[in-house]
Structures are given as C-alpha cells and as structure tokens.
Short mmCIF file of C-alpha atoms in Angstrom, two decimals:
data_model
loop_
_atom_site.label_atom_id
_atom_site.label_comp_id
_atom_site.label_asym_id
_atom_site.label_seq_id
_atom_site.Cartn_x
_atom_site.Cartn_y
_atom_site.Cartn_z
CA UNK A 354 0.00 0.00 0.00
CA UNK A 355 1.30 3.53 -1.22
CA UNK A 356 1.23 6.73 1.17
CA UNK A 357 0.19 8.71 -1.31
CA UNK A 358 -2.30 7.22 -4.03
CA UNK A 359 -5.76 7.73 -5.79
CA UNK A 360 -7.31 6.34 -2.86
CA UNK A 361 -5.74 8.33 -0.01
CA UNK A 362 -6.75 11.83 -2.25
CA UNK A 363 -10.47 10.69 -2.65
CA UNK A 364 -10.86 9.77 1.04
CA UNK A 365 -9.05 13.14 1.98
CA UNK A 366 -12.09 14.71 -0.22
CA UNK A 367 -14.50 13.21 2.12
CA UNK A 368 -12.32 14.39 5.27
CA UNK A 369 -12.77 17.48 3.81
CA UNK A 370 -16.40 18.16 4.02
CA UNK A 371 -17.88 18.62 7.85
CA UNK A 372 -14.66 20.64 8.36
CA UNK A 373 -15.38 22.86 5.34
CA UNK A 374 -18.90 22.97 6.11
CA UNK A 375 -18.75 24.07 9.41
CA UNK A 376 -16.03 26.49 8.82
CA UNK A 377 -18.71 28.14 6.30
CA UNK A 378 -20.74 28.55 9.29
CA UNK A 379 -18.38 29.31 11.50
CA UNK A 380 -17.49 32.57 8.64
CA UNK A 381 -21.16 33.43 8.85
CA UNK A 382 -21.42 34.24 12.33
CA UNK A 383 -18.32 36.16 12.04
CA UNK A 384 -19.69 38.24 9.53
CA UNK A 385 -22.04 39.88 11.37
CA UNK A 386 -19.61 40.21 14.66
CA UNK A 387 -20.16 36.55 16.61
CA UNK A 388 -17.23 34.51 17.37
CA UNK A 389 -19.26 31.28 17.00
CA UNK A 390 -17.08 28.60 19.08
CA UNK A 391 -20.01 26.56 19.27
CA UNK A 392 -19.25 24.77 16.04
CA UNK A 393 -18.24 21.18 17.69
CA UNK A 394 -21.67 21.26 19.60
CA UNK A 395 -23.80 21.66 16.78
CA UNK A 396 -21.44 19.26 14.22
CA UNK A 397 -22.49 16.90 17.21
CA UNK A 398 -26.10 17.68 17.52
CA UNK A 399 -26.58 17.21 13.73
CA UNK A 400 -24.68 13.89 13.38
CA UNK A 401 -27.02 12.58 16.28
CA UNK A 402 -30.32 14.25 14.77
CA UNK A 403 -29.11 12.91 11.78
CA UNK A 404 -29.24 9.32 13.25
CA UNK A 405 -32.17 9.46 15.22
CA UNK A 406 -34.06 10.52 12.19
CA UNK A 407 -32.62 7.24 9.90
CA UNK A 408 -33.66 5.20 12.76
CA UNK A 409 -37.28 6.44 13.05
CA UNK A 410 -38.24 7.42 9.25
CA UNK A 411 -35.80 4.97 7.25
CA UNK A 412 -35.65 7.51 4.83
CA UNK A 413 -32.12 9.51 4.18
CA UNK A 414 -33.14 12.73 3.00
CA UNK A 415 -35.88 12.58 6.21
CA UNK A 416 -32.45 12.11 8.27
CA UNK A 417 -30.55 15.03 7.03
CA UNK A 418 -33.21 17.72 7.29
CA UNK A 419 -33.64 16.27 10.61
CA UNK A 420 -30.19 16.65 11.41
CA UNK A 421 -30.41 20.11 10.04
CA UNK A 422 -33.17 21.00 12.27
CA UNK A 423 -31.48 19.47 15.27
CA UNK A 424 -28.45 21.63 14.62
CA UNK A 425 -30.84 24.99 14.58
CA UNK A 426 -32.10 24.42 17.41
CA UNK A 427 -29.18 24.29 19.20
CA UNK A 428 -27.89 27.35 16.96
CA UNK A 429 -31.00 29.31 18.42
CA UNK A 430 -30.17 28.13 21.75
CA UNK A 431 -26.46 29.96 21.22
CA UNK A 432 -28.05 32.98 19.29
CA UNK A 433 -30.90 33.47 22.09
CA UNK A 434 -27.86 33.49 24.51
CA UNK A 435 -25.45 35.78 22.49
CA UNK A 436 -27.97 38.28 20.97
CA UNK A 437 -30.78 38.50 23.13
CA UNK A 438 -29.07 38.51 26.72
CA UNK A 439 -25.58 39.96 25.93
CA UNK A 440 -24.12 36.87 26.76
CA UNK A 441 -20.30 36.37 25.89
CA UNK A 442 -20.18 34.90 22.71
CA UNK A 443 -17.20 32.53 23.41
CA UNK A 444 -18.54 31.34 26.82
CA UNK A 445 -22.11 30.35 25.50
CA UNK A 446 -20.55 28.55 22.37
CA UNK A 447 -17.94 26.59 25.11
CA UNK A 448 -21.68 25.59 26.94
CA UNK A 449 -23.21 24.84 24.00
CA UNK A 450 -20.50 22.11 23.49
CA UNK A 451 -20.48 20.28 26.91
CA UNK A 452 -24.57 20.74 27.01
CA UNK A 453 -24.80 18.83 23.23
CA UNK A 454 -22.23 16.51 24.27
CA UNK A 455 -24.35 15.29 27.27
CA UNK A 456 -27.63 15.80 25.49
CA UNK A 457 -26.19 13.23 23.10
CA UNK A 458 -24.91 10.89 25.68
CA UNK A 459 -28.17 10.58 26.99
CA UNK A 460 -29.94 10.27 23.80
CA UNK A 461 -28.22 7.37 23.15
CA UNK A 462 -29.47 5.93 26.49
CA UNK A 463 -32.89 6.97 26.30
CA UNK A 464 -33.41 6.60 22.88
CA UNK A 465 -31.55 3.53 21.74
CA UNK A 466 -30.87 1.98 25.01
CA UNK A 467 -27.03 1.48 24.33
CA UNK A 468 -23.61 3.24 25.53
CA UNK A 469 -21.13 4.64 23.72
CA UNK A 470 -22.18 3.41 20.06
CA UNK A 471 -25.16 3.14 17.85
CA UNK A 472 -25.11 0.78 15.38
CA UNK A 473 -27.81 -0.55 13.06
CA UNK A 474 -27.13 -2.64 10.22
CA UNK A 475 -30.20 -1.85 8.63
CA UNK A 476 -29.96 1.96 8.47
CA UNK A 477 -28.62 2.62 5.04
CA UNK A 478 -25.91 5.55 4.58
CA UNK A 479 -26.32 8.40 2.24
CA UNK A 480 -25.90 6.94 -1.61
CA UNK A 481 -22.71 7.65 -3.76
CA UNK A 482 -23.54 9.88 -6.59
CA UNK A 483 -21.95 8.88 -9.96
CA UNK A 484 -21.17 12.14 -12.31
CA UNK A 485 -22.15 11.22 -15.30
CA UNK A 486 -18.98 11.82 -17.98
CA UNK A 487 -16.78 12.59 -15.33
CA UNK A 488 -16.78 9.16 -13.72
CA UNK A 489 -15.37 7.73 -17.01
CA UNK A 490 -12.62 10.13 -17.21
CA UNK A 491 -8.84 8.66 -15.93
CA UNK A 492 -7.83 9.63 -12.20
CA UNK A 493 -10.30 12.22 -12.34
CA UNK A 494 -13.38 10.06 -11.93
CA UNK A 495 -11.95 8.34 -9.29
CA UNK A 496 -11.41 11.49 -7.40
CA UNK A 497 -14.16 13.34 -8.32
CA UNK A 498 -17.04 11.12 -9.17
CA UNK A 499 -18.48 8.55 -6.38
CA UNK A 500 -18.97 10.58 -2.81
CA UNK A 501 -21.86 11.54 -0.49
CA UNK A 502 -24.54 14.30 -1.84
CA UNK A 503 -23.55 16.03 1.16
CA UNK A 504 -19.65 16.49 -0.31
CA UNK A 505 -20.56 18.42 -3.67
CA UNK A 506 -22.73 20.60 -1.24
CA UNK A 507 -19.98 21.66 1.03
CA UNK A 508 -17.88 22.78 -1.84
CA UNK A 509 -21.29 24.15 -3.60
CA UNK A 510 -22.34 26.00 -0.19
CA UNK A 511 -18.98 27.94 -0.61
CA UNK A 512 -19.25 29.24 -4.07
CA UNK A 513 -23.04 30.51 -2.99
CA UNK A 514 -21.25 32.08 0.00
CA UNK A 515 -18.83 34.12 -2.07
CA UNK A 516 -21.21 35.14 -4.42
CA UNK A 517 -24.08 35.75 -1.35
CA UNK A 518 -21.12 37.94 0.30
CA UNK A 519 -19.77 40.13 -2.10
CA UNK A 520 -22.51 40.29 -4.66
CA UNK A 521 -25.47 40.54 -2.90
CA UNK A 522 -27.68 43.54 -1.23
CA UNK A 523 -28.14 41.43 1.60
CA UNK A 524 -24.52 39.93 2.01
CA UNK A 525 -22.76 43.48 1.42
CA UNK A 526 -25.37 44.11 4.64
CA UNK A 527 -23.91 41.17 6.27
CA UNK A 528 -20.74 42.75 6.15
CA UNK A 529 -21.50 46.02 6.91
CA UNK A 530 -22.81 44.75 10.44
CA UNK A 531 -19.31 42.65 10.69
CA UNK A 532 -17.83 45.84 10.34
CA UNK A 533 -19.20 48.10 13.02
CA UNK A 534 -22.66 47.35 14.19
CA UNK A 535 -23.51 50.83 15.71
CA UNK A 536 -23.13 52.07 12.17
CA UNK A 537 -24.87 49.03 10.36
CA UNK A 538 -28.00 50.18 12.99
CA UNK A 539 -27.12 53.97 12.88
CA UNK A 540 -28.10 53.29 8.78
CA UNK A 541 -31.27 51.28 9.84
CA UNK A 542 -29.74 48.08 9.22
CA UNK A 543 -31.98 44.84 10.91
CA UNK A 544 -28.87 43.89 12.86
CA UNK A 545 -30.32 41.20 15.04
CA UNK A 546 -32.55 39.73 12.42
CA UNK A 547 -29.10 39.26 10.03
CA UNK A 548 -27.26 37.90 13.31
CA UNK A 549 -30.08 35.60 13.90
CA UNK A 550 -30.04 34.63 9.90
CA UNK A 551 -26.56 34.36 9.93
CA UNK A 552 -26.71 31.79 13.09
CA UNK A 553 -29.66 29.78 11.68
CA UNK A 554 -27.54 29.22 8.33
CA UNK A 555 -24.65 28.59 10.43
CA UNK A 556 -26.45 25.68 12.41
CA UNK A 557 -27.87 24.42 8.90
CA UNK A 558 -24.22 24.10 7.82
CA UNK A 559 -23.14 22.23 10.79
CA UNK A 560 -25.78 19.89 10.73
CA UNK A 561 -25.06 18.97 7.24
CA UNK A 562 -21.75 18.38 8.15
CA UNK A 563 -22.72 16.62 11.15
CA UNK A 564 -25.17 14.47 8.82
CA UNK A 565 -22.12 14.09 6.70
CA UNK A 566 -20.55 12.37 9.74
CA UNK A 567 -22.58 9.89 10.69
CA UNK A 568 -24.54 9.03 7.79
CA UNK A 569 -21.60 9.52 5.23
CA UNK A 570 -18.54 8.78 5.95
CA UNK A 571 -19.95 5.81 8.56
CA UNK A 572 -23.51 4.36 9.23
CA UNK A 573 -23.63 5.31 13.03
CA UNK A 574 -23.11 7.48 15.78
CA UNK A 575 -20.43 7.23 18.97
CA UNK A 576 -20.49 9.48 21.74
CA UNK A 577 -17.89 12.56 20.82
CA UNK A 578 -17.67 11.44 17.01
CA UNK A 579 -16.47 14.97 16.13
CA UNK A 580 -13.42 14.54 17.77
CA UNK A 581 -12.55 18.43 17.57
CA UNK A 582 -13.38 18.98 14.16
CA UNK A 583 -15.70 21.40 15.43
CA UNK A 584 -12.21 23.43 16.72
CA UNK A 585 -10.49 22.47 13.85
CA UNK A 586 -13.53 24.18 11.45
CA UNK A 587 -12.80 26.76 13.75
CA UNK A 588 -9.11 27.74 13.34
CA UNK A 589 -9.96 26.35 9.40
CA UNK A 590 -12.43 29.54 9.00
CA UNK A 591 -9.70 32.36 11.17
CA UNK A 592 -6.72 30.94 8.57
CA UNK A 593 -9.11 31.67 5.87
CA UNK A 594 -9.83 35.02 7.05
CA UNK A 595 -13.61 34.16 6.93
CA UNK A 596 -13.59 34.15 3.09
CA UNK A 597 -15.19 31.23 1.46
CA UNK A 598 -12.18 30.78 -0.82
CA UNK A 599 -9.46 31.26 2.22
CA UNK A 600 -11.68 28.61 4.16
CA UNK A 601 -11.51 26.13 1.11
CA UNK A 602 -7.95 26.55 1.09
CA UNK A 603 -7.34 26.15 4.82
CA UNK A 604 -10.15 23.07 4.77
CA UNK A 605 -7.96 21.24 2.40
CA UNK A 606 -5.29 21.58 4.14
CA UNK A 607 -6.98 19.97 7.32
CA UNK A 608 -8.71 17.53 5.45
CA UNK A 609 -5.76 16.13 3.81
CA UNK A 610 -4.19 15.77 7.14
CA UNK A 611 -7.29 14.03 8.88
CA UNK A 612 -6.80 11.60 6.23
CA UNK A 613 -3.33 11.13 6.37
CA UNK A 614 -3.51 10.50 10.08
CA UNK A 615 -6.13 7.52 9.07
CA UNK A 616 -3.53 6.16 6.31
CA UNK A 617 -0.40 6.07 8.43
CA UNK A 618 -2.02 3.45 10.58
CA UNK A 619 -2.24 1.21 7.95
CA UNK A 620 1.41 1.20 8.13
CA UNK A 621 1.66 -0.18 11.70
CA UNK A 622 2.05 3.32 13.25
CA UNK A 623 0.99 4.19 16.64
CA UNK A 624 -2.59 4.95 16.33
CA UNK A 625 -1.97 7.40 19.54
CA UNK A 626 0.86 9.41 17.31
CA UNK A 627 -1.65 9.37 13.88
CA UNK A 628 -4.34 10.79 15.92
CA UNK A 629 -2.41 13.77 16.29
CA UNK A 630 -1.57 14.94 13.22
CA UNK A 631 -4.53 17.35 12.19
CA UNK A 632 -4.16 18.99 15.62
CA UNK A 633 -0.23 19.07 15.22
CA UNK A 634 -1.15 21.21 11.74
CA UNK A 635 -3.57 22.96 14.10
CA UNK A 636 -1.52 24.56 16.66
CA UNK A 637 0.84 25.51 13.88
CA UNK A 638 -1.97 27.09 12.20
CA UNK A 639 -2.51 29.30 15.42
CA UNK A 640 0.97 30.39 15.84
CA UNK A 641 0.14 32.22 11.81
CA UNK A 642 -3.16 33.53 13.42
CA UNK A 643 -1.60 35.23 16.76
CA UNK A 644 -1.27 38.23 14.94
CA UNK A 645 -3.48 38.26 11.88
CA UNK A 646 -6.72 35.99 12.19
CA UNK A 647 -7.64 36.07 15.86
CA UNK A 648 -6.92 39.64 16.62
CA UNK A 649 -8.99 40.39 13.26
CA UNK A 650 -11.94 38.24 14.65
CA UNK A 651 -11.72 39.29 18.21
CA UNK A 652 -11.53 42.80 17.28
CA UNK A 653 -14.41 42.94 14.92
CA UNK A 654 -16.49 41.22 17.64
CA UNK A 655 -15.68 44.34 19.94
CA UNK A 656 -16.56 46.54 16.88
CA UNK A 657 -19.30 45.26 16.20
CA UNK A 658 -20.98 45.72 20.19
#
C-alpha cells in the first residue's frame, strides 16, 4: 500500500467536508460580529439528529433535514444566549458544546438503550452519486465522481457564500454589520434579524456536516464522534480570514491531514501518534493567526458591540 495514491486523495475529499462545512458557518457568524465557538456542539447535535431521524423514518433525505433541524435548534439556543441577553459569545458557544455533548450521551441511552455506540445494520448511509462523464474520465473520476450528496454541497455552499457575500444587497449588509454594528444600525440596518439569519444558516451548515458524519462517511453514531473537528472548522475559518475561498484553502489543508492520520495506521504506526496529526497542523496554524486571524476576529467582535 502507497502513502500517497488515488485512494488516499479521494478519502481526503470526504475528510474534507464537515470541516469545510462548518467552517462556512463558523465565517457566517463572524460576519455579522459573533465569534461562534459553538461549532463542535452543533457538528455533534446534527450527526445525532441525523441518526435518530434514519432510525425512526428509514428515509435519508428525512435524516438530514432532521439533522439540520437538530443543529438549529441548538444554533437558536447559542443565538438566544449571544444576541438577546448579551451573553459572551465565546462562553455560550464553550456551553453549547459540553450541554450537546451530554444531550447526546443521553440520547443514546434513552433513545436507543445502548452506551457509547449506535449501530444498526439496517440503516442505510447516504448513496454515492456517480457524475455522469466525469466518472469515465482517468484519475479524475476516481477522485471526483463517487462521494456523499452532502460532499458536492460543502464545496457548492462555498461558491453561494462568495457570491451571497460580495454580490449581494443582503450579504454586502452582512458585512457592513461585521464591520461596526452601531453604524450598520445607525443606517437602519436589521442587525439582530441578520445575526439571527446568519446563526440559523450557520447551524444548517453544521448539521449537514454533522449528517455528513454519521450518515456519510460511517452508518452510526459514537459518543464525541467529532473529535474536535468542530475546533479544527474553527481555526480552518480564522486561517481563511472568513472568506469562502481562504476557508476552502485552509479546509484542504486539514482535510488532507485528517486523512493522512487515518492512512499512516495502515502502516503499523501508533494509532496514539496518527491521531495527532490534524491537531499538530492545528496549533501551527494558530501560531500564523496570533497576529493576523484572531486579533482580526476578536476585534471585529468588539466593533461590532
């Protein structure tokens, strides 16, 4: 087995998705001045929506707009905290990750009965979608052709972002509010129903990539499944300086290294060591941010209030 074949790029694609995904939402809620940290919380709540919907309807497209919905209600949860009280932005998103991660560990108690894992060999994944022409093209068609619905959207969602943010009405508004809120409102700007749009698209995003998850890259849900790619989406949307095109850069990068860590224990490597690689390429990431992309986010949050 090569390090570095067809195979590894094409699973590095899938990687790539919840982590692109839920960067996109992550760039959202900075847009209009909300450091979203929340992301591995609602990732979570959508993979286990996501689930619980399979299990109950048997139907996939039933299970991802479930997971959706799962993941805007928690979204709502954040936004009702952030927007409505005041609350820091960076302290509710921390809650909303320990509250979702016991939510889920109980689900899978009171729903399912089990610990840990949720397994049902009769819940059917989301289908591999076949590009017609492209599939028969060399290399290409192997890389390109044959994921999840849920991958072409991630990379789909971030053309409709650039094109929603700089050539839009309502994006250029978006922006505006990122900017400096008291003058969004001084110009009579709706800046709490765009932060509350902007958080509701956000937890869309992260359920999809939480659906992504557990219905696409495996057929079942474990307790923590995210595994920090919620913090990962995180640092993947500050290195791409909340521009759709930055974050697919920065999401590749990530991606390609979550895979990675899953091929080099095929090659009798410490599973412990593999594990850390995409947070390895993480904490180097930060050390670019300490001066640009944090201080950028942090200090259009305090613009913005």
């Amino acid at each position: 087995m090569e390090l570095l074949d067809l195979s590894f790029f094409t699973s590095a694609i899938r990687m790539i998705s919840p982590i692109l995904l839920a960067a996109l939402g992550g760039a959202l809620c900075a847009r209009v001045g909300i450091f979203n940290v929340g992301l591995e919380g609602l990732i979570l709540a959508g993979a286990f929506s996501a689930i619980v919907g399979n299990y109950f309807s048997g139907n996939v497209l039933v299970a991802v707009l479930v997971g959706a919905l799962g993941s805007v209600l928690v979204s709502l949860l954040f936004g009702l905290a952030a927007i409505r009280f005041k609350a820091n932005p960076i302290v509710a998103g921390i809650a909303i990750n320990f509250l979702v991660l016991g939510l889920t560990t109980f689900g899978l108690r009171a729903i399912f009965n089990v610990k840990g894992a949720f397994y049902d060999k009769n819940m059917e994944g989301l289908p591999k979608l076949d590009i017609p022409v492209i599939e028969g093209i060399p290399v290409v068609g192997n890389l390109l052709s044959g994921h999840s619905p849920l991958v072409y959207i991630a990379f789909l969602a971030a053309i409709v972002l650039y094109i929603f943010f700089y050539r839009t009405v309502t994006g250029f508004r978006v922006l505006a509010v990122g900017k400096n809120e008291a003058a969004a409102r001084s110009l009579g700007l709706k800046v709490t129903l765009l932060q509350y749009g902007a958080i509701v698209a956000c937890g869309i995003l992260c359920g999809l990539a939480g659906a992504q998850l557990s219905l696409g890259q495996v057929t079942m849900f474990t307790e923590g499944m995210t595994a920090g790619r919620g913090f990962i989406a995180l640092v993947a949307m500050m290195l791409g300086q909340s521009h759709p095109i930055g974050i697919v850069g920065s999401s590749l990068l990530f991606g390609l290294m979550d895979a990675l860590s899953i091929r080099l224990q095929g090659f009798s490597m410490p599973t412990q060591f593999t594990a850390m690689l995409p947070y390895i390429i993480t904490i180097i990431a930060m050390f670019f941010l300490k001066d640009r992309g944090a201080d950028s986010q942090l200090s259009g949050q305090q613009s913005s209030r």
